[in-house]
């Protein structure tokens, strides 16, 4: 895979793109909304409530989707809503099952889809809320809360780093330090074409290395390695820089308006969806691998990796894209380049 950038974490992220007539297609927007329940549920109450809801739907004659893709989308929406409703202890337990690595300095988890890292409008439960509980589960009741080292978007899955001490968290945060987002050079849309314009003096350079791992005429599996750490850098570079938005990224799929991603007829057929249902497609952006340089008591680099979620793997199969071996390196057969 791509070699890490010197002096900063080597973050490798997989995205899947799809747009008409493009080698690299993509899409945007939040896949699920926050749950409206105000009462936390434990596991038993949640199971009872779901059974009651299912029976109620059958009684009302609510149609259950027969298409396996639509069923999977419905399951994913339900799962992400459940994560917002459960008792904080239940969520902390779920995160403990997703630990990829743990030592005296760090705890690394595989972040689930649809779970916000920080609180905000409409957010009932987030990762930062349960860090004190997770710490006690791992080190006992006298344990100090874990600290966030960086953040991932609510819809992004994959490797996420937590630290036991504030100093260690600040050290990792320095490696992920971000600035104001802008494309450099800047572009604008002119009669359907991307045209370079004069860059602002205040613009910060944003650089992303990428390579195509697998492709078809309408979609591609792309490996991304951000050299800089600008907010939404990958989504903006792929959509506005390369004109191939990430599949399921409805926010950045269109330059001029916020609307569900427009997919080609061929892509919709492979996914088994109609265009009217495209807004339910989840963001296919996964933090697959992270390389951290030596910090604290560690004297060697730390390589962390996790598989894409089930929905990502299912989309790969339906679109005819192949997942490379984890140890595949950047080779001569892969198309690669740099977006700025």
mmCIF file of C-alpha atoms in Angstrom:
data_model
loop_
_atom_site.group_PDB
_atom_site.id
_atom_site.type_symbol
_atom_site.label_atom_id
_atom_site.label_comp_id
_atom_site.label_asym_id
_atom_site.label_seq_id
_atom_site.Cartn_x
_atom_site.Cartn_y
_atom_site.Cartn_z
ATOM 1 C CA UNK A 1 0.000 0.000 0.000
ATOM 2 C CA UNK A 2 1.076 3.631 -0.098
ATOM 3 C CA UNK A 3 4.012 4.586 2.084
ATOM 4 C CA UNK A 4 3.236 6.976 4.971
ATOM 5 C CA UNK A 5 4.149 10.633 4.714
ATOM 6 C CA UNK A 6 7.215 11.381 6.813
ATOM 7 C CA UNK A 7 6.485 13.002 10.169
ATOM 8 C CA UNK A 8 2.732 12.365 10.098
ATOM 9 C CA UNK A 9 0.331 9.442 10.260
ATOM 10 C CA UNK A 10 0.088 7.441 7.057
ATOM 11 C CA UNK A 11 -3.685 7.207 6.678
ATOM 12 C CA UNK A 12 -4.978 4.997 3.876
ATOM 13 C CA UNK A 13 -8.648 5.362 3.086
ATOM 14 C CA UNK A 14 -10.784 3.420 0.647
ATOM 15 C CA UNK A 15 -13.562 5.056 -1.283
ATOM 16 C CA UNK A 16 -15.906 3.765 -3.922
ATOM 17 C CA UNK A 17 -17.034 6.044 -6.682
ATOM 18 C CA UNK A 18 -19.653 5.912 -9.366
ATOM 19 C CA UNK A 19 -20.816 8.450 -11.959
ATOM 20 C CA UNK A 20 -21.942 8.271 -15.621
ATOM 21 C CA UNK A 21 -19.156 7.726 -18.126
ATOM 22 C CA UNK A 22 -16.352 8.282 -15.626
ATOM 23 C CA UNK A 23 -13.563 5.978 -14.555
ATOM 24 C CA UNK A 24 -13.711 7.371 -11.034
ATOM 25 C CA UNK A 25 -17.307 8.089 -9.931
ATOM 26 C CA UNK A 26 -18.488 9.202 -6.434
ATOM 27 C CA UNK A 27 -21.474 10.631 -4.346
ATOM 28 C CA UNK A 28 -22.419 12.412 -0.984
ATOM 29 C CA UNK A 29 -24.624 13.077 2.087
ATOM 30 C CA UNK A 30 -25.624 11.831 5.481
ATOM 31 C CA UNK A 31 -27.155 8.360 5.255
ATOM 32 C CA UNK A 32 -29.156 8.320 8.431
ATOM 33 C CA UNK A 33 -30.822 10.800 10.701
ATOM 34 C CA UNK A 34 -30.622 10.986 14.447
ATOM 35 C CA UNK A 35 -33.172 8.997 16.367
ATOM 36 C CA UNK A 36 -36.030 10.820 17.986
ATOM 37 C CA UNK A 37 -36.312 8.717 21.124
ATOM 38 C CA UNK A 38 -35.340 10.623 24.247
ATOM 39 C CA UNK A 39 -35.143 7.597 26.543
ATOM 40 C CA UNK A 40 -31.999 5.442 26.656
ATOM 41 C CA UNK A 41 -32.617 1.737 26.135
ATOM 42 C CA UNK A 42 -30.771 -1.226 27.502
ATOM 43 C CA UNK A 43 -30.247 -4.320 25.356
ATOM 44 C CA UNK A 44 -33.323 -6.208 26.625
ATOM 45 C CA UNK A 45 -35.705 -3.250 26.268
ATOM 46 C CA UNK A 46 -34.328 -2.503 22.813
ATOM 47 C CA UNK A 47 -34.902 -6.096 21.665
ATOM 48 C CA UNK A 48 -38.447 -6.044 23.037
ATOM 49 C CA UNK A 49 -39.164 -2.718 21.357
ATOM 50 C CA UNK A 50 -37.858 -3.931 17.984
ATOM 51 C CA UNK A 51 -39.991 -7.071 18.180
ATOM 52 C CA UNK A 52 -43.044 -4.954 19.009
ATOM 53 C CA UNK A 53 -42.322 -2.630 16.101
ATOM 54 C CA UNK A 54 -41.947 -5.576 13.731
ATOM 55 C CA UNK A 55 -45.249 -7.067 14.850
ATOM 56 C CA UNK A 56 -46.922 -3.658 14.512
ATOM 57 C CA UNK A 57 -45.603 -3.284 10.966
ATOM 58 C CA UNK A 58 -46.963 -6.714 10.041
ATOM 59 C CA UNK A 59 -50.330 -5.847 11.568
ATOM 60 C CA UNK A 60 -50.472 -2.614 9.547
ATOM 61 C CA UNK A 61 -49.430 -4.419 6.392
ATOM 62 C CA UNK A 62 -46.153 -2.463 6.011
ATOM 63 C CA UNK A 63 -44.300 -3.885 3.010
ATOM 64 C CA UNK A 64 -40.900 -5.378 3.764
ATOM 65 C CA UNK A 65 -38.493 -4.788 0.848
ATOM 66 C CA UNK A 66 -37.872 -7.938 -1.193
ATOM 67 C CA UNK A 67 -34.758 -6.503 -2.837
ATOM 68 C CA UNK A 68 -31.726 -7.611 -0.767
ATOM 69 C CA UNK A 69 -29.985 -4.270 -1.252
ATOM 70 C CA UNK A 70 -32.992 -2.307 -0.007
ATOM 71 C CA UNK A 71 -33.302 -4.685 2.941
ATOM 72 C CA UNK A 72 -29.643 -4.130 3.777
ATOM 73 C CA UNK A 73 -30.060 -0.348 3.534
ATOM 74 C CA UNK A 74 -33.067 -0.564 5.853
ATOM 75 C CA UNK A 75 -31.087 -2.687 8.318
ATOM 76 C CA UNK A 76 -28.221 -0.193 8.279
ATOM 77 C CA UNK A 77 -30.572 2.722 8.975
ATOM 78 C CA UNK A 78 -32.134 0.796 11.851
ATOM 79 C CA UNK A 79 -28.723 -0.137 13.276
ATOM 80 C CA UNK A 80 -27.411 3.438 13.248
ATOM 81 C CA UNK A 81 -30.612 4.686 14.867
ATOM 82 C CA UNK A 82 -30.299 2.028 17.555
ATOM 83 C CA UNK A 83 -26.796 3.223 18.399
ATOM 84 C CA UNK A 84 -28.307 6.626 19.158
ATOM 85 C CA UNK A 85 -30.949 5.144 21.464
ATOM 86 C CA UNK A 86 -29.076 2.600 23.542
ATOM 87 C CA UNK A 87 -27.853 3.147 27.086
ATOM 88 C CA UNK A 88 -24.294 4.573 27.181
ATOM 89 C CA UNK A 89 -23.084 1.332 28.837
ATOM 90 C CA UNK A 90 -24.369 -0.680 25.870
ATOM 91 C CA UNK A 91 -22.595 1.586 23.371
ATOM 92 C CA UNK A 92 -19.345 1.450 25.364
ATOM 93 C CA UNK A 93 -19.585 -2.359 25.355
ATOM 94 C CA UNK A 94 -20.061 -2.365 21.585
ATOM 95 C CA UNK A 95 -16.972 -0.162 21.138
ATOM 96 C CA UNK A 96 -14.960 -2.479 23.383
ATOM 97 C CA UNK A 97 -15.773 -5.328 20.993
ATOM 98 C CA UNK A 98 -14.376 -3.233 18.146
ATOM 99 C CA UNK A 99 -10.907 -2.673 19.651
ATOM 100 C CA UNK A 100 -8.163 -3.237 17.068
ATOM 101 C CA UNK A 101 -5.203 -2.419 19.311
ATOM 102 C CA UNK A 102 -4.561 -1.555 22.947
ATOM 103 C CA UNK A 103 -1.368 -0.685 24.840
ATOM 104 C CA UNK A 104 -0.255 1.583 27.689
ATOM 105 C CA UNK A 105 -0.663 4.693 25.542
ATOM 106 C CA UNK A 106 -3.397 4.070 22.974
ATOM 107 C CA UNK A 107 -6.686 2.327 22.310
ATOM 108 C CA UNK A 108 -7.633 1.944 18.636
ATOM 109 C CA UNK A 109 -11.196 1.046 17.609
ATOM 110 C CA UNK A 110 -13.025 0.253 14.382
ATOM 111 C CA UNK A 111 -15.607 3.053 14.278
ATOM 112 C CA UNK A 112 -19.110 1.920 13.219
ATOM 113 C CA UNK A 113 -21.152 3.664 10.537
ATOM 114 C CA UNK A 114 -23.549 6.442 11.499
ATOM 115 C CA UNK A 115 -22.128 7.114 14.967
ATOM 116 C CA UNK A 116 -21.067 10.742 15.582
ATOM 117 C CA UNK A 117 -17.774 11.401 17.352
ATOM 118 C CA UNK A 118 -18.908 14.633 19.027
ATOM 119 C CA UNK A 119 -22.257 15.928 20.233
ATOM 120 C CA UNK A 120 -24.303 18.525 18.403
ATOM 121 C CA UNK A 121 -27.850 19.446 17.317
ATOM 122 C CA UNK A 122 -29.983 16.313 17.207
ATOM 123 C CA UNK A 123 -27.210 14.072 18.572
ATOM 124 C CA UNK A 124 -28.376 12.066 21.570
ATOM 125 C CA UNK A 125 -25.325 9.865 22.044
ATOM 126 C CA UNK A 126 -21.809 10.006 20.611
ATOM 127 C CA UNK A 127 -18.400 8.401 21.081
ATOM 128 C CA UNK A 128 -17.037 11.185 23.295
ATOM 129 C CA UNK A 129 -19.968 10.675 25.707
ATOM 130 C CA UNK A 130 -19.005 7.082 26.505
ATOM 131 C CA UNK A 131 -15.200 7.389 26.719
ATOM 132 C CA UNK A 132 -15.259 7.503 30.573
ATOM 133 C CA UNK A 133 -17.350 4.304 30.618
ATOM 134 C CA UNK A 134 -15.132 2.573 28.056
ATOM 135 C CA UNK A 135 -12.034 3.462 30.106
ATOM 136 C CA UNK A 136 -13.548 1.892 33.244
ATOM 137 C CA UNK A 137 -14.459 -1.232 31.306
ATOM 138 C CA UNK A 138 -10.844 -1.593 30.221
ATOM 139 C CA UNK A 139 -8.958 -0.467 33.358
ATOM 140 C CA UNK A 140 -11.383 -0.602 36.248
ATOM 141 C CA UNK A 141 -13.561 1.947 38.070
ATOM 142 C CA UNK A 142 -10.667 4.260 38.981
ATOM 143 C CA UNK A 143 -9.575 4.721 35.358
ATOM 144 C CA UNK A 144 -9.396 8.243 33.932
ATOM 145 C CA UNK A 145 -11.442 8.886 30.743
ATOM 146 C CA UNK A 146 -9.894 8.162 27.372
ATOM 147 C CA UNK A 147 -9.129 11.124 25.064
ATOM 148 C CA UNK A 148 -9.984 11.594 21.398
ATOM 149 C CA UNK A 149 -6.920 11.923 19.165
ATOM 150 C CA UNK A 150 -8.770 12.827 15.960
ATOM 151 C CA UNK A 151 -12.239 12.633 14.488
ATOM 152 C CA UNK A 152 -13.988 10.887 11.624
ATOM 153 C CA UNK A 153 -17.216 11.977 9.967
ATOM 154 C CA UNK A 154 -20.390 10.394 11.299
ATOM 155 C CA UNK A 155 -20.750 8.339 8.104
ATOM 156 C CA UNK A 156 -17.083 7.295 7.878
ATOM 157 C CA UNK A 157 -16.049 3.896 9.206
ATOM 158 C CA UNK A 158 -12.690 2.454 10.207
ATOM 159 C CA UNK A 159 -9.576 3.086 12.276
ATOM 160 C CA UNK A 160 -9.985 5.629 15.095
ATOM 161 C CA UNK A 161 -7.335 6.403 17.742
ATOM 162 C CA UNK A 162 -7.944 7.145 21.436
ATOM 163 C CA UNK A 163 -5.278 7.932 24.065
ATOM 164 C CA UNK A 164 -5.054 7.314 27.814
ATOM 165 C CA UNK A 165 -3.182 10.540 28.589
ATOM 166 C CA UNK A 166 -3.777 14.112 27.409
ATOM 167 C CA UNK A 167 -0.140 14.583 26.388
ATOM 168 C CA UNK A 168 -0.285 11.510 24.155
ATOM 169 C CA UNK A 169 -3.567 12.702 22.633
ATOM 170 C CA UNK A 170 -2.014 16.094 21.876
ATOM 171 C CA UNK A 171 0.978 14.368 20.289
ATOM 172 C CA UNK A 172 -1.258 12.410 17.928
ATOM 173 C CA UNK A 173 -3.425 15.472 17.283
ATOM 174 C CA UNK A 174 -0.359 17.340 16.074
ATOM 175 C CA UNK A 175 0.037 14.672 13.407
ATOM 176 C CA UNK A 176 -3.549 15.284 12.309
ATOM 177 C CA UNK A 177 -3.423 19.056 12.619
ATOM 178 C CA UNK A 178 -5.956 20.690 10.245
ATOM 179 C CA UNK A 179 -6.449 24.064 8.623
ATOM 180 C CA UNK A 180 -9.205 25.825 6.689
ATOM 181 C CA UNK A 181 -10.339 23.790 3.673
ATOM 182 C CA UNK A 182 -9.661 25.015 0.166
ATOM 183 C CA UNK A 183 -8.593 23.495 -3.121
ATOM 184 C CA UNK A 184 -5.192 24.575 -4.346
ATOM 185 C CA UNK A 185 -5.196 25.477 -7.138
ATOM 186 C CA UNK A 186 -8.819 26.655 -6.970
ATOM 187 C CA UNK A 187 -11.375 25.686 -9.594
ATOM 188 C CA UNK A 188 -14.842 26.737 -10.660
ATOM 189 C CA UNK A 189 -17.456 25.234 -12.969
ATOM 190 C CA UNK A 190 -17.762 27.027 -16.318
ATOM 191 C CA UNK A 191 -20.250 25.612 -18.893
ATOM 192 C CA UNK A 192 -19.835 22.145 -17.429
ATOM 193 C CA UNK A 193 -16.034 22.303 -17.384
ATOM 194 C CA UNK A 194 -13.651 22.700 -14.459
ATOM 195 C CA UNK A 195 -11.666 25.920 -14.939
ATOM 196 C CA UNK A 196 -8.666 27.000 -12.867
ATOM 197 C CA UNK A 197 -9.012 30.408 -11.228
ATOM 198 C CA UNK A 198 -6.642 32.669 -9.361
ATOM 199 C CA UNK A 199 -5.893 31.253 -5.921
ATOM 200 C CA UNK A 200 -6.644 33.214 -2.780
ATOM 201 C CA UNK A 201 -3.708 34.481 -0.714
ATOM 202 C CA UNK A 202 -5.307 32.848 2.315
ATOM 203 C CA UNK A 203 -5.679 29.466 0.614
ATOM 204 C CA UNK A 204 -3.955 26.510 2.261
ATOM 205 C CA UNK A 205 -2.533 23.736 0.117
ATOM 206 C CA UNK A 206 -4.416 20.442 0.409
ATOM 207 C CA UNK A 207 -2.758 17.366 -1.100
ATOM 208 C CA UNK A 208 -4.127 13.840 -1.484
ATOM 209 C CA UNK A 209 -2.243 10.894 -2.970
ATOM 210 C CA UNK A 210 -4.437 8.290 -4.627
ATOM 211 C CA UNK A 211 -4.341 5.125 -6.694
ATOM 212 C CA UNK A 212 -6.998 3.101 -8.465
ATOM 213 C CA UNK A 213 -7.105 -0.438 -7.066
ATOM 214 C CA UNK A 214 -9.934 -1.791 -9.223
ATOM 215 C CA UNK A 215 -12.189 -0.241 -11.862
ATOM 216 C CA UNK A 216 -15.019 -0.771 -14.334
ATOM 217 C CA UNK A 217 -16.333 1.674 -16.977
ATOM 218 C CA UNK A 218 -18.709 3.195 -14.401
ATOM 219 C CA UNK A 219 -17.057 2.804 -11.000
ATOM 220 C CA UNK A 220 -13.748 2.379 -9.207
ATOM 221 C CA UNK A 221 -12.243 1.382 -5.891
ATOM 222 C CA UNK A 222 -9.745 4.085 -4.953
ATOM 223 C CA UNK A 223 -7.110 4.152 -2.226
ATOM 224 C CA UNK A 224 -6.539 7.633 -0.787
ATOM 225 C CA UNK A 225 -3.691 8.904 1.357
ATOM 226 C CA UNK A 226 -4.092 12.482 2.621
ATOM 227 C CA UNK A 227 -0.762 14.279 2.890
ATOM 228 C CA UNK A 228 -2.492 17.221 4.562
ATOM 229 C CA UNK A 229 -5.390 16.985 7.004
ATOM 230 C CA UNK A 230 -8.031 19.450 5.836
ATOM 231 C CA UNK A 231 -11.693 19.019 6.807
ATOM 232 C CA UNK A 232 -13.579 17.019 4.144
ATOM 233 C CA UNK A 233 -10.406 17.112 2.021
ATOM 234 C CA UNK A 234 -10.908 13.670 0.478
ATOM 235 C CA UNK A 235 -14.554 14.234 -0.381
ATOM 236 C CA UNK A 236 -13.881 17.633 -1.955
ATOM 237 C CA UNK A 237 -10.797 16.507 -3.894
ATOM 238 C CA UNK A 238 -12.544 13.510 -5.406
ATOM 239 C CA UNK A 239 -15.744 15.356 -6.268
ATOM 240 C CA UNK A 240 -14.535 18.796 -7.325
ATOM 241 C CA UNK A 241 -10.881 18.064 -8.086
ATOM 242 C CA UNK A 242 -11.241 14.789 -10.018
ATOM 243 C CA UNK A 243 -14.968 15.058 -10.870
ATOM 244 C CA UNK A 244 -15.668 11.612 -9.413
ATOM 245 C CA UNK A 245 -17.600 11.961 -6.112
ATOM 246 C CA UNK A 246 -17.630 9.169 -3.524
ATOM 247 C CA UNK A 247 -20.513 6.740 -3.730
ATOM 248 C CA UNK A 248 -23.070 7.822 -1.137
ATOM 249 C CA UNK A 249 -21.572 11.313 -0.613
ATOM 250 C CA UNK A 250 -24.620 13.390 -1.458
ATOM 251 C CA UNK A 251 -23.211 16.578 0.062
ATOM 252 C CA UNK A 252 -20.404 17.025 -2.469
ATOM 253 C CA UNK A 253 -21.807 15.264 -5.539
ATOM 254 C CA UNK A 254 -23.050 18.454 -7.143
ATOM 255 C CA UNK A 255 -21.126 21.718 -7.347
ATOM 256 C CA UNK A 256 -24.152 24.021 -7.303
ATOM 257 C CA UNK A 257 -26.797 22.318 -5.175
ATOM 258 C CA UNK A 258 -27.424 19.874 -2.346
ATOM 259 C CA UNK A 259 -29.291 16.874 -3.758
ATOM 260 C CA UNK A 260 -29.138 13.069 -3.750
ATOM 261 C CA UNK A 261 -26.351 11.724 -5.903
ATOM 262 C CA UNK A 262 -27.231 11.117 -9.545
ATOM 263 C CA UNK A 263 -26.088 7.654 -10.636
ATOM 264 C CA UNK A 264 -25.911 6.066 -14.064
ATOM 265 C CA UNK A 265 -28.540 3.539 -15.115
ATOM 266 C CA UNK A 266 -25.898 0.816 -15.205
ATOM 267 C CA UNK A 267 -24.733 1.510 -11.651
ATOM 268 C CA UNK A 268 -28.301 1.607 -10.339
ATOM 269 C CA UNK A 269 -29.042 -1.713 -12.030
ATOM 270 C CA UNK A 270 -25.991 -3.366 -10.469
ATOM 271 C CA UNK A 271 -26.921 -2.031 -7.040
ATOM 272 C CA UNK A 272 -30.552 -3.086 -7.518
ATOM 273 C CA UNK A 273 -31.881 0.400 -6.758
ATOM 274 C CA UNK A 274 -33.973 3.083 -8.408
ATOM 275 C CA UNK A 275 -32.698 6.666 -8.626
ATOM 276 C CA UNK A 276 -35.431 7.733 -6.197
ATOM 277 C CA UNK A 277 -33.776 5.497 -3.575
ATOM 278 C CA UNK A 278 -30.220 6.713 -4.231
ATOM 279 C CA UNK A 279 -30.433 9.107 -1.283
ATOM 280 C CA UNK A 280 -30.334 6.078 1.044
ATOM 281 C CA UNK A 281 -26.953 4.860 -0.227
ATOM 282 C CA UNK A 282 -24.424 5.147 2.641
ATOM 283 C CA UNK A 283 -21.132 6.968 2.280
ATOM 284 C CA UNK A 284 -18.534 4.500 1.000
ATOM 285 C CA UNK A 285 -15.546 6.005 2.784
ATOM 286 C CA UNK A 286 -13.541 3.734 5.066
ATOM 287 C CA UNK A 287 -10.381 4.464 7.079
ATOM 288 C CA UNK A 288 -8.725 1.161 6.259
ATOM 289 C CA UNK A 289 -5.173 1.593 7.478
ATOM 290 C CA UNK A 290 -3.246 3.981 9.701
ATOM 291 C CA UNK A 291 0.479 4.155 10.360
ATOM 292 C CA UNK A 292 1.563 6.043 13.489
ATOM 293 C CA UNK A 293 5.227 6.924 14.005
ATOM 294 C CA UNK A 294 6.990 6.102 17.290
ATOM 295 C CA UNK A 295 5.387 8.010 20.179
ATOM 296 C CA UNK A 296 5.583 7.663 23.967
ATOM 297 C CA UNK A 297 6.967 4.285 25.014
ATOM 298 C CA UNK A 298 6.888 2.903 21.455
ATOM 299 C CA UNK A 299 10.174 2.800 19.544
ATOM 300 C CA UNK A 300 8.707 1.563 16.254
ATOM 301 C CA UNK A 301 5.947 2.618 13.879
ATOM 302 C CA UNK A 302 2.494 1.211 14.632
ATOM 303 C CA UNK A 303 0.515 -0.195 11.692
ATOM 304 C CA UNK A 304 -3.255 -0.462 12.239
ATOM 305 C CA UNK A 305 -5.741 -1.904 9.758
ATOM 306 C CA UNK A 306 -9.359 -3.106 9.593
ATOM 307 C CA UNK A 307 -11.657 -4.537 6.932
ATOM 308 C CA UNK A 308 -14.388 -2.416 5.290
ATOM 309 C CA UNK A 309 -17.921 -2.839 6.700
ATOM 310 C CA UNK A 310 -20.333 -5.382 5.286
ATOM 311 C CA UNK A 311 -22.290 -2.894 3.138
ATOM 312 C CA UNK A 312 -19.040 -1.698 1.527
ATOM 313 C CA UNK A 313 -18.005 -5.265 0.646
ATOM 314 C CA UNK A 314 -21.486 -6.006 -0.758
ATOM 315 C CA UNK A 315 -21.331 -2.921 -2.996
ATOM 316 C CA UNK A 316 -17.910 -3.994 -4.254
ATOM 317 C CA UNK A 317 -19.252 -7.384 -5.323
ATOM 318 C CA UNK A 318 -22.334 -5.929 -7.011
ATOM 319 C CA UNK A 319 -20.283 -3.363 -8.937
ATOM 320 C CA UNK A 320 -17.731 -5.972 -10.042
ATOM 321 C CA UNK A 321 -14.820 -4.415 -8.136
ATOM 322 C CA UNK A 322 -12.092 -6.482 -6.490
ATOM 323 C CA UNK A 323 -10.673 -5.888 -3.016
ATOM 324 C CA UNK A 324 -6.856 -6.201 -3.134
ATOM 325 C CA UNK A 325 -4.836 -8.178 -0.636
ATOM 326 C CA UNK A 326 -3.927 -6.191 2.513
ATOM 327 C CA UNK A 327 -0.220 -6.484 1.727
ATOM 328 C CA UNK A 328 -0.569 -5.306 -1.864
ATOM 329 C CA UNK A 329 1.910 -2.507 -2.470
ATOM 330 C CA UNK A 330 1.723 0.363 -4.879
ATOM 331 C CA UNK A 331 2.698 -1.329 -8.144
ATOM 332 C CA UNK A 332 3.158 -0.581 -11.801
ATOM 333 C CA UNK A 333 -0.296 -1.901 -12.723
ATOM 334 C CA UNK A 334 -2.107 0.526 -10.419
ATOM 335 C CA UNK A 335 -2.975 3.967 -11.685
ATOM 336 C CA UNK A 336 -1.959 6.551 -9.138
ATOM 337 C CA UNK A 337 -1.587 10.278 -8.879
ATOM 338 C CA UNK A 338 -1.960 13.307 -6.669
ATOM 339 C CA UNK A 339 -4.903 15.669 -6.197
ATOM 340 C CA UNK A 340 -4.339 19.226 -4.999
#
